[in-house]
Amino acid sequence: MKPVRTLAEALRAGVVVLDGGLSNQLEAQGCDLSDALWSARLLADGPEQIEAAHAAYVRAGARVLITSSYQASFEGFARRGVDRDAAAGLMARSVELARAAADRVADEVWVAASVGPYGAVLADGSEYRGRYGLTVRELEAFHRPRIEALVAAAPDVLALETVPDVTEAEALLRAVEGCGVPVWLSYTVEGGRTRAGQDLAEAFAVAAGAGEVVAVGVNCCDPAEAGEAVELAAAVTGRPVVVYPNSGERWDARARGWRGDLAFDPAAAVAWAASGARLVGGCCRVGPGTITALASALAGIPGAGGGLRGA
């Protein structure tokens, strides 16, 4: 159902469970995502599949649904012959589909409109490198129109996610100033630093004074990176922490397949919560079954699953 509290209020009450990877659930449903628009293509070609994927996570226990707009942009849709008005409509649809899935349960479910990094729109993996050669002002100009389109659809929060470097974080935070919707900011990290190699404490500090930010943290990273990152984000910002790592497997671009072992341990989330994590879920290759186990592991913590029902 549509929440009666803001997400910030829910985070003050305790831990809220995020969903898992949208793309892997869509693939499990038989969808072909081999397209530069990735899951955003289905906003036009298969919206019922997106709603079904969201619904699978609601049934699994997720109480925040991240929309399919991660790789959506006016530029990307234009390359497919979609005009600006139609593209804005598709971005709005991403919020509507998540809201429709949320309405299937009596518990509060928040909708987070995904704002992916500039590199995601390039569809060449550069979101895992950052340092695009663009200025803060240029990146802000890219992000602002898509943020405005998503805000118009009235999500509960904006997920500024998989951010690879400080330059893009600064641009995103400028772009959301005064938008009227709270945001979370999450970096993708490796080796205790941003993917661009920057000091992680300095990266988190960028969000410390931003009024729109309700949570800061990491996503789309190895689960082994999560614990230390949660502690650091809490210490630097004093804000609730968001954490949703990958399964632990790694994408082999040359072989076009996943390699390595599953390393996401839902039980580890208890320690993350003790260190300040309040939004906890999974990213790539983390499916509904793992989210159910995660919600179960967090069940004894106040607010897990979205706060006390009826609060």
CSV table of C-alpha atoms in Angstrom, one decimal:
chain,number,residue,atom,x,y,z
A,1,MET,CA,0.0,0.0,0.0
A,2,LYS,CA,1.0,3.6,-0.3
A,3,PRO,CA,2.9,4.5,2.9
A,4,VAL,CA,1.4,6.7,5.5
A,5,ARG,CA,4.8,7.7,6.8
A,6,THR,CA,7.8,9.2,5.0
A,7,LEU,CA,10.7,6.9,4.4
A,8,ALA,CA,12.8,9.1,6.8
A,9,GLU,CA,10.2,8.5,9.5
A,10,ALA,CA,10.4,4.7,8.9
A,11,LEU,CA,14.2,4.8,9.1
A,12,ARG,CA,14.0,6.5,12.4
A,13,ALA,CA,11.8,3.5,13.6
A,14,GLY,CA,14.3,0.9,12.4
A,15,VAL,CA,15.4,-1.2,9.5
A,16,VAL,CA,13.6,-1.3,6.2
A,17,VAL,CA,14.1,-4.1,3.7
A,18,LEU,CA,14.9,-3.2,0.1
A,19,ASP,CA,14.3,-5.4,-2.9
A,20,GLY,CA,17.0,-7.3,-4.9
A,21,GLY,CA,18.2,-7.1,-8.5
A,22,LEU,CA,15.4,-6.2,-10.9
A,23,SER,CA,17.3,-7.5,-14.0
A,24,ASN,CA,17.9,-11.0,-12.7
A,25,GLN,CA,14.3,-11.4,-11.7
A,26,LEU,CA,13.2,-10.2,-15.2
A,27,GLU,CA,15.6,-12.7,-16.7
A,28,ALA,CA,14.1,-15.4,-14.5
A,29,GLN,CA,10.7,-14.5,-15.9
A,30,GLY,CA,12.1,-15.1,-19.4
A,31,CYS,CA,12.8,-11.5,-20.5
A,32,ASP,CA,15.6,-10.7,-22.9
A,33,LEU,CA,17.6,-7.8,-21.6
A,34,SER,CA,20.3,-7.8,-24.3
A,35,ASP,CA,19.6,-4.2,-25.2
A,36,ALA,CA,21.3,-0.8,-24.6
A,37,LEU,CA,18.3,0.3,-22.6
A,38,TRP,CA,18.5,-2.9,-20.4
A,39,SER,CA,15.4,-3.3,-18.3
A,40,ALA,CA,14.1,0.2,-19.3
A,41,ARG,CA,13.2,-1.3,-22.7
A,42,LEU,CA,10.4,-3.2,-21.0
A,43,LEU,CA,8.7,0.0,-20.0
A,44,ALA,CA,7.5,0.1,-23.6
A,45,ASP,CA,7.7,-3.5,-24.6
A,46,GLY,CA,6.7,-5.4,-21.5
A,47,PRO,CA,5.4,-3.3,-18.6
A,48,GLU,CA,3.5,-6.3,-17.2
A,49,GLN,CA,6.8,-8.1,-16.7
A,50,ILE,CA,8.2,-5.2,-14.7
A,51,GLU,CA,5.2,-5.1,-12.4
A,52,ALA,CA,5.4,-8.9,-12.0
A,53,ALA,CA,9.1,-8.6,-11.0
A,54,HIS,CA,8.3,-5.9,-8.4
A,55,ALA,CA,5.4,-8.0,-7.1
A,56,ALA,CA,7.8,-11.0,-6.6
A,57,TYR,CA,9.9,-8.8,-4.3
A,58,VAL,CA,6.9,-7.5,-2.4
A,59,ARG,CA,5.9,-11.2,-1.7
A,60,ALA,CA,9.5,-11.9,-0.7
A,61,GLY,CA,9.3,-9.2,2.0
A,62,ALA,CA,10.8,-6.1,0.4
A,63,ARG,CA,9.2,-2.9,1.5
A,64,VAL,CA,11.1,-0.6,-0.8
A,65,LEU,CA,10.9,-1.1,-4.6
A,66,ILE,CA,13.5,0.4,-6.9
A,67,THR,CA,12.1,1.3,-10.3
A,68,SER,CA,13.2,0.2,-13.7
A,69,SER,CA,14.5,3.7,-14.6
A,70,TYR,CA,18.2,3.0,-13.8
A,71,GLN,CA,19.2,3.0,-17.5
A,72,ALA,CA,16.4,5.3,-18.7
A,73,SER,CA,17.3,8.7,-20.2
A,74,PHE,CA,16.0,11.1,-22.8
A,75,GLU,CA,19.1,10.5,-24.9
A,76,GLY,CA,18.8,6.7,-24.8
A,77,PHE,CA,15.1,6.7,-25.7
A,78,ALA,CA,15.8,9.2,-28.5
A,79,ARG,CA,18.2,6.7,-30.1
A,80,ARG,CA,15.3,4.3,-30.3
A,81,GLY,CA,13.1,6.9,-31.9
A,82,VAL,CA,11.1,7.8,-28.8
A,83,ASP,CA,10.4,11.5,-28.5
A,84,ARG,CA,10.8,13.6,-25.4
A,85,ASP,CA,7.2,13.5,-24.3
A,86,ALA,CA,6.9,9.8,-24.8
A,87,ALA,CA,10.2,9.2,-22.9
A,88,ALA,CA,9.0,11.2,-20.0
A,89,GLY,CA,5.9,9.1,-20.0
A,90,LEU,CA,7.9,5.9,-19.9
A,91,MET,CA,9.9,7.2,-16.9
A,92,ALA,CA,6.7,8.0,-15.1
A,93,ARG,CA,5.5,4.5,-16.0
A,94,SER,CA,8.4,3.1,-14.1
A,95,VAL,CA,7.1,4.7,-10.9
A,96,GLU,CA,3.5,3.7,-11.6
A,97,LEU,CA,4.4,0.0,-12.1
A,98,ALA,CA,6.2,-0.2,-8.8
A,99,ARG,CA,3.3,1.6,-7.1
A,100,ALA,CA,0.9,-0.9,-8.6
A,101,ALA,CA,2.9,-3.8,-7.2
A,102,ALA,CA,3.2,-2.0,-3.8
A,103,ASP,CA,-0.6,-1.7,-3.7
A,104,ARG,CA,-0.9,-5.5,-3.6
A,105,VAL,CA,-0.1,-5.7,0.1
A,106,ALA,CA,-1.5,-4.1,3.3
A,107,ASP,CA,2.0,-3.2,4.6
A,108,GLU,CA,3.6,0.1,3.7
A,109,VAL,CA,5.8,-0.1,0.6
A,110,TRP,CA,7.9,2.8,-0.6
A,111,VAL,CA,8.8,3.4,-4.2
A,112,ALA,CA,12.3,4.6,-5.0
A,113,ALA,CA,12.8,6.0,-8.5
A,114,SER,CA,16.2,4.9,-9.7
A,115,VAL,CA,18.6,7.5,-11.0
A,116,GLY,CA,21.5,5.6,-12.5
A,117,PRO,CA,24.9,7.1,-13.3
A,118,TYR,CA,25.8,8.7,-16.6
A,119,GLY,CA,27.9,5.6,-17.4
A,120,ALA,CA,24.9,3.3,-17.3
A,121,VAL,CA,23.3,5.3,-20.1
A,122,LEU,CA,26.5,4.7,-22.2
A,123,ALA,CA,25.9,0.9,-21.7
A,124,ASP,CA,29.6,0.2,-21.9
A,125,GLY,CA,30.4,-0.5,-18.2
A,126,SER,CA,31.8,2.9,-17.5
A,127,GLU,CA,29.7,3.3,-14.4
A,128,TYR,CA,32.2,1.0,-12.8
A,129,ARG,CA,35.1,3.3,-13.7
A,130,GLY,CA,33.7,6.8,-13.5
A,131,ARG,CA,35.9,9.8,-14.4
A,132,TYR,CA,34.0,10.3,-17.7
A,133,GLY,CA,35.9,13.5,-18.5
A,134,LEU,CA,32.8,15.6,-17.8
A,135,THR,CA,32.5,18.5,-15.3
A,136,VAL,CA,30.1,18.7,-12.4
A,137,ARG,CA,28.0,21.2,-14.4
A,138,GLU,CA,27.9,19.0,-17.5
A,139,LEU,CA,26.8,16.0,-15.4
A,140,GLU,CA,24.2,18.1,-13.6
A,141,ALA,CA,22.8,19.2,-16.9
A,142,PHE,CA,22.5,15.5,-18.0
A,143,HIS,CA,20.8,14.3,-14.8
A,144,ARG,CA,18.4,17.2,-14.1
A,145,PRO,CA,15.8,16.5,-16.9
A,146,ARG,CA,15.4,12.9,-16.0
A,147,ILE,CA,15.2,13.7,-12.3
A,148,GLU,CA,12.5,16.2,-13.1
A,149,ALA,CA,10.6,13.6,-15.1
A,150,LEU,CA,10.8,11.1,-12.3
A,151,VAL,CA,9.9,13.6,-9.6
A,152,ALA,CA,6.7,14.5,-11.6
A,153,ALA,CA,5.6,10.9,-11.1
A,154,ALA,CA,5.6,11.3,-7.3
A,155,PRO,CA,7.9,8.6,-6.0
A,156,ASP,CA,8.5,8.4,-2.3
A,157,VAL,CA,12.3,8.8,-2.7
A,158,LEU,CA,14.9,9.0,-5.4
A,159,ALA,CA,17.7,6.4,-5.5
A,160,LEU,CA,20.9,8.1,-6.7
A,161,GLU,CA,22.6,4.7,-7.1
A,162,THR,CA,25.7,3.0,-8.3
A,163,VAL,CA,27.6,6.3,-8.3
A,164,PRO,CA,31.3,5.6,-9.2
A,165,ASP,CA,32.9,8.9,-8.3
A,166,VAL,CA,32.7,12.1,-6.3
A,167,THR,CA,32.3,14.3,-9.3
A,168,GLU,CA,29.1,12.6,-10.3
A,169,ALA,CA,27.8,12.6,-6.7
A,170,GLU,CA,28.3,16.3,-6.5
A,171,ALA,CA,26.4,16.7,-9.8
A,172,LEU,CA,23.5,14.5,-8.7
A,173,LEU,CA,23.2,16.4,-5.4
A,174,ARG,CA,23.1,19.7,-7.2
A,175,ALA,CA,20.5,18.3,-9.6
A,176,VAL,CA,18.1,17.3,-6.8
A,177,GLU,CA,18.3,20.5,-4.9
A,178,GLY,CA,14.8,21.8,-4.2
A,179,CYS,CA,13.1,18.9,-6.0
A,180,GLY,CA,10.8,18.2,-3.1
A,181,VAL,CA,11.6,14.5,-3.0
A,182,PRO,CA,14.0,12.9,-0.5
A,183,VAL,CA,17.0,11.0,-1.9
A,184,TRP,CA,19.5,8.4,-1.0
A,185,LEU,CA,23.0,8.4,-2.4
A,186,SER,CA,24.9,5.1,-2.8
A,187,TYR,CA,28.3,4.6,-4.3
A,188,THR,CA,29.7,1.5,-6.0
A,189,VAL,CA,33.0,0.7,-4.4
A,190,GLU,CA,36.0,-1.6,-4.7
A,191,GLY,CA,38.9,-2.1,-2.4
A,192,GLY,CA,37.5,0.3,0.1
A,193,ARG,CA,37.5,3.2,-2.3
A,194,THR,CA,35.1,4.5,-5.0
A,195,ARG,CA,35.3,2.8,-8.3
A,196,ALA,CA,37.2,5.8,-9.5
A,197,GLY,CA,39.7,5.2,-6.8
A,198,GLN,CA,38.8,8.1,-4.5
A,199,ASP,CA,38.9,8.1,-0.7
A,200,LEU,CA,35.6,6.7,0.5
A,201,ALA,CA,35.3,8.9,3.6
A,202,GLU,CA,35.7,12.0,1.4
A,203,ALA,CA,33.1,10.6,-1.0
A,204,PHE,CA,30.5,10.1,1.8
A,205,ALA,CA,31.3,13.6,3.2
A,206,VAL,CA,29.8,15.1,0.0
A,207,ALA,CA,26.4,14.1,1.2
A,208,ALA,CA,26.8,15.0,4.9
A,209,GLY,CA,25.3,18.5,4.6
A,210,ALA,CA,22.7,17.9,1.8
A,211,GLY,CA,19.2,18.5,3.1
A,212,GLU,CA,17.5,16.1,0.7
A,213,VAL,CA,19.6,13.1,1.7
A,214,VAL,CA,17.9,10.6,4.0
A,215,ALA,CA,20.5,7.8,3.6
A,216,VAL,CA,24.0,7.3,2.4
A,217,GLY,CA,25.9,4.1,1.5
A,218,VAL,CA,26.9,1.6,-1.1
A,219,ASN,CA,25.4,-0.7,-3.6
A,220,CYS,CA,26.4,-3.0,-6.5
A,221,CYS,CA,29.6,-4.1,-4.8
A,222,ASP,CA,31.0,-7.2,-3.3
A,223,PRO,CA,29.3,-8.2,-0.1
A,224,ALA,CA,32.7,-8.4,1.6
A,225,GLU,CA,32.9,-4.6,1.1
A,226,ALA,CA,29.6,-3.8,2.8
A,227,GLY,CA,30.4,-4.0,6.5
A,228,GLU,CA,33.3,-1.6,6.5
A,229,ALA,CA,31.5,0.8,4.2
A,230,VAL,CA,28.4,0.9,6.4
A,231,GLU,CA,30.6,1.8,9.5
A,232,LEU,CA,32.4,4.5,7.5
A,233,ALA,CA,29.2,6.0,6.1
A,234,ALA,CA,27.6,6.2,9.5
A,235,ALA,CA,30.7,7.8,11.1
A,236,VAL,CA,31.2,10.4,8.4
A,237,THR,CA,27.7,11.5,7.7
A,238,GLY,CA,25.7,10.7,10.9
A,239,ARG,CA,22.9,9.6,8.5
A,240,PRO,CA,21.0,6.3,8.2
A,241,VAL,CA,23.0,4.0,5.9
A,242,VAL,CA,21.8,2.2,2.8
A,243,VAL,CA,23.5,-1.0,1.7
A,244,TYR,CA,22.6,-3.4,-1.1
A,245,PRO,CA,25.5,-5.4,-2.5
A,246,ASN,CA,25.7,-7.9,-5.3
A,247,SER,CA,25.6,-11.6,-4.9
A,248,GLY,CA,29.4,-11.8,-4.9
A,249,GLU,CA,29.6,-13.2,-8.5
A,250,ARG,CA,31.5,-11.1,-11.1
A,251,TRP,CA,30.4,-10.4,-14.7
A,252,ASP,CA,32.9,-11.6,-17.3
A,253,ALA,CA,32.3,-9.2,-20.2
A,254,ARG,CA,34.4,-11.3,-22.6
A,255,ALA,CA,32.6,-14.6,-21.9
A,256,ARG,CA,29.2,-12.8,-21.4
A,257,GLY,CA,28.6,-14.7,-18.2
A,258,TRP,CA,28.8,-14.6,-14.4
A,259,ARG,CA,31.8,-16.1,-12.6
A,260,GLY,CA,32.6,-16.9,-9.0
A,261,ASP,CA,30.6,-18.1,-6.1
A,262,LEU,CA,27.6,-16.7,-4.3
A,263,ALA,CA,28.9,-14.7,-1.3
A,264,PHE,CA,25.8,-12.8,-0.1
A,265,ASP,CA,25.0,-14.0,3.4
A,266,PRO,CA,21.7,-12.6,4.6
A,267,ALA,CA,22.8,-13.2,8.2
A,268,ALA,CA,25.6,-10.6,7.8
A,269,ALA,CA,22.9,-7.9,7.5
A,270,VAL,CA,22.4,-8.1,11.3
A,271,ALA,CA,25.9,-6.7,11.8
A,272,TRP,CA,25.3,-4.1,9.1
A,273,ALA,CA,22.2,-3.0,11.0
A,274,ALA,CA,24.1,-2.8,14.2
A,275,SER,CA,26.6,-0.5,12.5
A,276,GLY,CA,23.9,1.9,11.3
A,277,ALA,CA,22.4,0.3,8.2
A,278,ARG,CA,18.7,1.2,7.9
A,279,LEU,CA,17.9,0.4,4.3
A,280,VAL,CA,19.2,-3.1,3.5
A,281,GLY,CA,18.7,-5.2,0.4
A,282,GLY,CA,20.5,-6.7,-2.6
A,283,CYS,CA,21.6,-5.7,-6.1
A,284,CYS,CA,22.8,-7.8,-9.1
A,285,ARG,CA,22.0,-11.5,-8.9
A,286,VAL,CA,20.3,-11.2,-5.5
A,287,GLY,CA,16.8,-12.6,-6.1
A,288,PRO,CA,13.5,-12.9,-4.1
A,289,GLY,CA,14.6,-16.0,-2.3
A,290,THR,CA,17.6,-14.2,-0.8
A,291,ILE,CA,15.4,-11.2,0.1
A,292,THR,CA,13.1,-13.5,2.0
A,293,ALA,CA,16.1,-14.8,3.9
A,294,LEU,CA,17.3,-11.3,4.5
A,295,ALA,CA,13.9,-10.2,5.9
A,296,SER,CA,13.9,-13.2,8.1
A,297,ALA,CA,17.4,-12.5,9.4
A,298,LEU,CA,16.4,-8.9,10.2
A,299,ALA,CA,13.0,-9.8,11.7
A,300,GLY,CA,14.1,-9.3,15.3
A,301,ILE,CA,15.3,-5.8,14.7
A,302,PRO,CA,12.8,-3.0,15.3
A,303,GLY,CA,11.2,-1.8,12.1
A,304,ALA,CA,12.6,-4.6,9.9
A,305,GLY,CA,10.3,-4.9,6.9
A,306,GLY,CA,9.2,-1.3,7.0
A,307,GLY,CA,8.5,-0.5,10.7
A,308,LEU,CA,5.9,-1.7,13.0
A,309,ARG,CA,2.6,-2.3,11.3
A,310,GLY,CA,0.1,0.4,12.1
A,311,ALA,CA,2.7,2.7,13.6
